[in-house]
mmCIF file of C-alpha atoms in Angstrom:
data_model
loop_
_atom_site.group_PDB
_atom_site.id
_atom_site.type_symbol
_atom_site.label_atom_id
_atom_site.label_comp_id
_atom_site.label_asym_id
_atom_site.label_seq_id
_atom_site.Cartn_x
_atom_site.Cartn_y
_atom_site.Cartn_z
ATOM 1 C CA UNK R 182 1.079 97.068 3.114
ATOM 2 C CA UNK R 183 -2.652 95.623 2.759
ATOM 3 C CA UNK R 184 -4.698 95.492 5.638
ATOM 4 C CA UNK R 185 -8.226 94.395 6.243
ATOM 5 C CA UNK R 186 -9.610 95.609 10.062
ATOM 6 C CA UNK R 187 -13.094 94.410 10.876
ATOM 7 C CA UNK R 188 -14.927 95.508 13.864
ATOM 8 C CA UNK R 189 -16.435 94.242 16.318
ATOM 9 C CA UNK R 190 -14.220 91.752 17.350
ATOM 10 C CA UNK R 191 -17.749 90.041 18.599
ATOM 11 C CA UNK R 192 -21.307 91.333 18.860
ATOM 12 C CA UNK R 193 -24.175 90.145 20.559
ATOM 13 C CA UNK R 194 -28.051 90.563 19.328
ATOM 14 C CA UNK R 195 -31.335 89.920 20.496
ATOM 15 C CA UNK R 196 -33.540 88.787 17.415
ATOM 16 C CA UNK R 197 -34.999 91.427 15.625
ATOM 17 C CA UNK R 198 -32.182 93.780 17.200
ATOM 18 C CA UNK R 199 -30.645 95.413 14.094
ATOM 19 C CA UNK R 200 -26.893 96.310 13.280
ATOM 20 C CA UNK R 201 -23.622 97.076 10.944
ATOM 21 C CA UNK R 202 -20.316 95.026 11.133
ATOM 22 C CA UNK R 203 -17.596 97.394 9.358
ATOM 23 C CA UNK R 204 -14.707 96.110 7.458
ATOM 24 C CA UNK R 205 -12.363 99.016 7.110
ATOM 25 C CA UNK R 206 -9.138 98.365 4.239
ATOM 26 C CA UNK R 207 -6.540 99.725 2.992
ATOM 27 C CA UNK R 208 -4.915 98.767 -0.223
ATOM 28 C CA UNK R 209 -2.997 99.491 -3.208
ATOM 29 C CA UNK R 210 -5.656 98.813 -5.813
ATOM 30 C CA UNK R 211 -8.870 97.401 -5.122
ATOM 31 C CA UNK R 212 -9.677 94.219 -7.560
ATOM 32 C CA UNK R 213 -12.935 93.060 -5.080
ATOM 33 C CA UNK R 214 -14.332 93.488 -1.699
ATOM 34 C CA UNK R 215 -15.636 89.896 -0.366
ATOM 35 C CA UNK R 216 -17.701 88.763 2.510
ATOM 36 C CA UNK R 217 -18.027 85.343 3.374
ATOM 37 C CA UNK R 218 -20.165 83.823 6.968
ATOM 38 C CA UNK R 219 -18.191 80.746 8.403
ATOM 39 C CA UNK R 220 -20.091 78.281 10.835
ATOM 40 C CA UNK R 221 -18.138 76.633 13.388
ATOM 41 C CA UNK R 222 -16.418 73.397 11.710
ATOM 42 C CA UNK R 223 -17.089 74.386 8.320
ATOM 43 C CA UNK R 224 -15.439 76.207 5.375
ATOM 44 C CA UNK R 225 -16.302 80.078 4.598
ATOM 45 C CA UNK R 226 -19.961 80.546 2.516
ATOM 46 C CA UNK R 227 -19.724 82.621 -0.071
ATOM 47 C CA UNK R 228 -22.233 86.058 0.251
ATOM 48 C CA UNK R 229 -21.383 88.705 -1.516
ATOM 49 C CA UNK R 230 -18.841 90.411 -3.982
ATOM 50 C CA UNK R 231 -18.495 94.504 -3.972
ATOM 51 C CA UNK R 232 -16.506 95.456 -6.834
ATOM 52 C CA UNK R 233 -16.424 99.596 -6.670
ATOM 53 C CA UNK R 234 -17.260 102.475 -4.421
ATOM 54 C CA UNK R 235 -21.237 102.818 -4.153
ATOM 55 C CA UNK R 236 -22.302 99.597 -4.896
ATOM 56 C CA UNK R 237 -24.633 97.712 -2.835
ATOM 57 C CA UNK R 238 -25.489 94.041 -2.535
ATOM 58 C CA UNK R 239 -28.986 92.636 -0.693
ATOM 59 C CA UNK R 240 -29.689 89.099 0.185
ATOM 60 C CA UNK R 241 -32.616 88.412 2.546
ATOM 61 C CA UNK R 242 -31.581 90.220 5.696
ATOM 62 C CA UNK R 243 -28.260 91.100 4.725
ATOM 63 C CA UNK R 244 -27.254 93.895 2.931
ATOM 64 C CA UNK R 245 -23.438 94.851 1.783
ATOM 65 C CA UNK R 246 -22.014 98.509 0.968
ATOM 66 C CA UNK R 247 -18.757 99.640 -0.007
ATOM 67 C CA UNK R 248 -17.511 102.965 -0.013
ATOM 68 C CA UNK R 249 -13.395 104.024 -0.684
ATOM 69 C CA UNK R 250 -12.223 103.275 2.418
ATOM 70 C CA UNK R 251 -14.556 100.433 3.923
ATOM 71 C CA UNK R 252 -17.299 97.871 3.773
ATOM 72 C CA UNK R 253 -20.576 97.103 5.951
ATOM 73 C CA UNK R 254 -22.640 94.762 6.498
ATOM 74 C CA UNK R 255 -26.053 95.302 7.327
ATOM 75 C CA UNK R 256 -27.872 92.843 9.267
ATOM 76 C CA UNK R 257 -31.755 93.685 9.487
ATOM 77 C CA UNK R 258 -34.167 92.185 12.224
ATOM 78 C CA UNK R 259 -31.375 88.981 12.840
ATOM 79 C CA UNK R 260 -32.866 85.371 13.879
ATOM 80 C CA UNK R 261 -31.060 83.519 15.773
ATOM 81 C CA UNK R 262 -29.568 81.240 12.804
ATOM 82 C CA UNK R 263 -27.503 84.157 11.562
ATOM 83 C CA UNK R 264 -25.430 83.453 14.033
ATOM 84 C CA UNK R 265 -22.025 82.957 12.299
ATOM 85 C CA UNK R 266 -18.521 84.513 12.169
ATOM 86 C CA UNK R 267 -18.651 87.258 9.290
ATOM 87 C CA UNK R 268 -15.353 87.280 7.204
ATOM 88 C CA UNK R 269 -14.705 90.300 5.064
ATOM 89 C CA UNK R 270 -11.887 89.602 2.520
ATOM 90 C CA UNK R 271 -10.309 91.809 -0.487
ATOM 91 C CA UNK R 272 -8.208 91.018 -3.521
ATOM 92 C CA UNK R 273 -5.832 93.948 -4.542
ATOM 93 C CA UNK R 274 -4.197 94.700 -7.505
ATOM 94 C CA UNK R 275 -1.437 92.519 -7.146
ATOM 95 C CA UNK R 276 -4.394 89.625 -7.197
ATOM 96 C CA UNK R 277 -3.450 89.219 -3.347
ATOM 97 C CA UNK R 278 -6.121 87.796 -1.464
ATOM 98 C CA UNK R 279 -6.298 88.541 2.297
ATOM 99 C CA UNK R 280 -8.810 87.871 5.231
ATOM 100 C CA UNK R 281 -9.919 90.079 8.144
ATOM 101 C CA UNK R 282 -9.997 88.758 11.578
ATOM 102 C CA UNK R 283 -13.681 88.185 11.487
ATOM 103 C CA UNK R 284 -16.919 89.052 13.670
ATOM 104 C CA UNK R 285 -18.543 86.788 15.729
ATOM 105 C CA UNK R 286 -22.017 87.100 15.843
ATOM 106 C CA UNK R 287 -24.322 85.782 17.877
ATOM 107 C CA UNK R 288 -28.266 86.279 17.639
ATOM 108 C CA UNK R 289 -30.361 85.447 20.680
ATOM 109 C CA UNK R 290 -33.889 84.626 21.018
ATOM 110 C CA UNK L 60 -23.470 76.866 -8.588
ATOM 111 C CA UNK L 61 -19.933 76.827 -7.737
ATOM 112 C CA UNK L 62 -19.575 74.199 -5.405
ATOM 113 C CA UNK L 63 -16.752 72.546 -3.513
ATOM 114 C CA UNK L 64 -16.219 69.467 -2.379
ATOM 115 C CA UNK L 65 -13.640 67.868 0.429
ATOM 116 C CA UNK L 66 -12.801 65.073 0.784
ATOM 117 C CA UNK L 67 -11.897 63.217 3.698
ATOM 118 C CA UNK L 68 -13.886 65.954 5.885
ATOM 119 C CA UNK L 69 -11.596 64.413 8.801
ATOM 120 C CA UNK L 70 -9.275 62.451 9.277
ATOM 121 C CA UNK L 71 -6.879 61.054 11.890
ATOM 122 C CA UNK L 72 -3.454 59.202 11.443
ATOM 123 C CA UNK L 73 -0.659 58.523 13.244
ATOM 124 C CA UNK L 74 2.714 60.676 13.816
ATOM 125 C CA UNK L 75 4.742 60.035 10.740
ATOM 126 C CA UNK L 76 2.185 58.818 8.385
ATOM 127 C CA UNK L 77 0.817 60.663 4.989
ATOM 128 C CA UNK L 78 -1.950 62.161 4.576
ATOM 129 C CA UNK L 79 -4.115 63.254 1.151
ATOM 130 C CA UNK L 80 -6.652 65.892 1.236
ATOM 131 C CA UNK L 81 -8.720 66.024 -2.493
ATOM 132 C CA UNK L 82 -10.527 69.113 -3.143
ATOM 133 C CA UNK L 83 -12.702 69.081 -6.096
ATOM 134 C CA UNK L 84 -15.001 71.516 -8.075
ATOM 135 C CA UNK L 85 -18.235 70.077 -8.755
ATOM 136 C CA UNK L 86 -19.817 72.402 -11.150
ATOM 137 C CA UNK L 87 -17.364 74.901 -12.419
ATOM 138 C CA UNK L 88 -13.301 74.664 -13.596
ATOM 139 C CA UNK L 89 -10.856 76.306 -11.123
ATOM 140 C CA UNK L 90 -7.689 77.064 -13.034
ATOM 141 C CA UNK L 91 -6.811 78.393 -9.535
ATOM 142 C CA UNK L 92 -7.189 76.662 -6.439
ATOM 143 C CA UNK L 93 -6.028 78.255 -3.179
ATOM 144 C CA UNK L 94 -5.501 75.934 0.418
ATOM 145 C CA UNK L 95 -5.947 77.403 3.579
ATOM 146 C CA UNK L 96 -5.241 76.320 7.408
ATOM 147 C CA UNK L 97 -7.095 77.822 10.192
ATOM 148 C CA UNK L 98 -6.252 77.124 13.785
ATOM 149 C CA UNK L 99 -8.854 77.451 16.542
ATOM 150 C CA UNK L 100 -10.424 81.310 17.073
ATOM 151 C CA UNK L 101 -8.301 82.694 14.309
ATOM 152 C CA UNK L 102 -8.912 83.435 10.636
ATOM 153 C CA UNK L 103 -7.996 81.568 7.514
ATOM 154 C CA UNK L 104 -3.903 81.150 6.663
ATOM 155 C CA UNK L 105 -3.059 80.970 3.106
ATOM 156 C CA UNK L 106 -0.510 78.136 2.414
ATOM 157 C CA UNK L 107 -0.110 77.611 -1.278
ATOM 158 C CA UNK L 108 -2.213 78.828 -4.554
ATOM 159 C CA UNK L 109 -2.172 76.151 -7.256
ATOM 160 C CA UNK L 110 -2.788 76.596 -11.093
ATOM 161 C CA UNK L 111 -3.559 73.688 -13.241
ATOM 162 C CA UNK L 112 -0.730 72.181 -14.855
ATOM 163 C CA UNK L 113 1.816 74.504 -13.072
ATOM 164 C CA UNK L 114 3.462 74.111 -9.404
ATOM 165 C CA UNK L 115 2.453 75.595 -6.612
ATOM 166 C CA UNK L 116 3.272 78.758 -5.039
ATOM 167 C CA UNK L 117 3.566 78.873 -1.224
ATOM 168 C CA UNK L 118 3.404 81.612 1.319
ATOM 169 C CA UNK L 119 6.660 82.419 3.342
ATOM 170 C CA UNK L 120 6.981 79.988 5.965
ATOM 171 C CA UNK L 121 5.164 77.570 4.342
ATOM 172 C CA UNK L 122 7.795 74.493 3.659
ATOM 173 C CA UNK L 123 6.438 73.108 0.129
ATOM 174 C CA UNK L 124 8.424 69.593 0.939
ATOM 175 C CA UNK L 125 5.963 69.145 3.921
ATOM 176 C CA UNK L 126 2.831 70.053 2.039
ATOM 177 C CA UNK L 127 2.626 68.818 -0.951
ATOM 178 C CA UNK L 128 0.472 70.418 -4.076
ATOM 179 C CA UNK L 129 -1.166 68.984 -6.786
ATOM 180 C CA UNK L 130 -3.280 70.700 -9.468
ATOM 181 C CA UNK L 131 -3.808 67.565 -11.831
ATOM 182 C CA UNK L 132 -7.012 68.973 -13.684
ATOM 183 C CA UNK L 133 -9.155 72.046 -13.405
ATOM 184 C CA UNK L 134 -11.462 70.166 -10.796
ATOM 185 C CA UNK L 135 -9.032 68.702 -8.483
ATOM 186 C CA UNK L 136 -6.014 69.606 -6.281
ATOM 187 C CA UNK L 137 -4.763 67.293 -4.069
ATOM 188 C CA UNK L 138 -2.899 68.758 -0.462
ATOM 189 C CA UNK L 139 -0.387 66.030 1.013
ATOM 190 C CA UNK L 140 0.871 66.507 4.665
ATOM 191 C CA UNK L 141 4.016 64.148 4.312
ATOM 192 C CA UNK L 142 5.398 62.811 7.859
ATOM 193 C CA UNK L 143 2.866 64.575 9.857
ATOM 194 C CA UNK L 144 3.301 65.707 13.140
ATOM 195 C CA UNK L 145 0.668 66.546 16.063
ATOM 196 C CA UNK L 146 1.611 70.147 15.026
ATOM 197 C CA UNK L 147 0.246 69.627 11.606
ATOM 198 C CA UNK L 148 -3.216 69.049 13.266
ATOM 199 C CA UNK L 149 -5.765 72.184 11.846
ATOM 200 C CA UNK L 150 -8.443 72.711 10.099
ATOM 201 C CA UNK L 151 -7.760 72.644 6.074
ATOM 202 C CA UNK L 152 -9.570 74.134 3.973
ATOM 203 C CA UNK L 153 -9.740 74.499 -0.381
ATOM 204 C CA UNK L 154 -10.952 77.470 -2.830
ATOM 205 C CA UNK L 155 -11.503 77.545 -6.578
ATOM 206 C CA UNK L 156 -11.546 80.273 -8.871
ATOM 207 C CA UNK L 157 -13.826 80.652 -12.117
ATOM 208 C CA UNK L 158 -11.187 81.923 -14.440
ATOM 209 C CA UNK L 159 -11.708 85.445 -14.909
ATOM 210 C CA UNK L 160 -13.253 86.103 -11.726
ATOM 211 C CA UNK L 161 -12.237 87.127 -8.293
ATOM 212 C CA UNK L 162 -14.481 85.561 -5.727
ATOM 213 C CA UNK L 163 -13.248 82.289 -4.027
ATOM 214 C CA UNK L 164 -15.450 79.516 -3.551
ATOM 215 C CA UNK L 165 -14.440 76.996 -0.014
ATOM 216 C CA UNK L 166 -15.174 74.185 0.218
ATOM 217 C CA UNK L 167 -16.476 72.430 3.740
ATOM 218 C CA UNK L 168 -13.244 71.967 4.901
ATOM 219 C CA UNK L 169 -11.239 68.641 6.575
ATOM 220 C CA UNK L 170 -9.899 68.768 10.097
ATOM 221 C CA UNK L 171 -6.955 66.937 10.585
ATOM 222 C CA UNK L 172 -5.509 65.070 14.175
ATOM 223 C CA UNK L 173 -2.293 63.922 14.114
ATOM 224 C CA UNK L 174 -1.714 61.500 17.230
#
């Protein structure tokens, strides 16, 4: 059976403190590795796609990597409005989509 | 690009009553259309995935009479929570798919309180 384990649960930076959220799978067949940031009371924002092992993704201070078996995501010198839950999602072979629980981060001043 | 719209972004109505959720694609066509719920602290819930033209598929548990699907045209689907019940209140939210492609688009999302 899929499953998609992210880690921390919740992490807490000072700005310009900065740090890796991991998003560990395993799956039969891996069609795309997602990652989405969700504000409270809104719908998932799209950030990156990671298609195969190696690949790497950069957008301002984020940066994504994928290797066989899991997924960071780099988040350099943070301000405070990167604040956000982090979803990490996957789509297998099967074209099954699935969601990790998420990590909470928040960025302090 | 690939932007989604919800629409009403909330909405409260009475035990019993109806209720229509429209999702739309404003700038691409979505042969597939996904709808989520997501209760408080916890991740998204697939309910149904819907393909333009064809019915709806719905996860286990999921009782397809309650919720009804629509997937009229390959920029709207339409979610209907028939006789809803306080239980029914959560957060729903919509995805499109670029045919071809793999990444989901959301849209903003429309909370829902059933009184």
């Amino acid at each position: 059976e899929d499953q998609v384990t992210q880690s921390p649960e919740a992490l807490r930076l000072q700005e310009g403190e900065s740090s890796s959220l991991n998003c560990s799978y395993t799956v039969s067949g891996l069609r795309g590795l997602f990652w989405y940031r969700q504000d409270p009371g809104k719908g998932p924002e799209f950030l990156f796609t990671l298609y195969s092992a190696g690949e790497e993704k950069e957008k301002e201070r984020l940066k994504a990597t994928l290797t066989k078996k899991e997924s960071f995501l780099h988040i350099t010198a943070p301000k405070p409005e990167d604040s956000a839950t982090y979803l990490c999602a996957l789509t297998d072979s099967w074209g099954k989509f699935q969601f990790g629980a998420g990590t909470q981060v928040v960025v302090t001043p | 690009g690939a932007v989604v719209s919800q629409h009403p972004s909330w909405v409260i109505c009475k035990s019993g009553t109806s209720v229509k959720i429209e999702c739309r694609s404003l700038d691409f066509q979505a042969t597939t259309m996904f709808w989520y719920r997501q209760f408080p602290k916890q991740s998204l819930m697939l309910m149904a995935t819907s393909n333009e033209g064809s019915k709806a598929t719905y996860e286990q548990g999921v009782e397809k009479d309650k919720f009804l699907i629509n997937h009229a045209s390959l920029t709207l689907s339409t979610l209907t929570v028939t006789s809803a019940h306080p239980e029914d209140s959560s957060f729903y939210i919509c995805s499109g798919v670029l045919a071809g492609q793999e990444t989901q688009y959301f849209g903003p999302g429309t909370r829902l309180l059933v009184l």
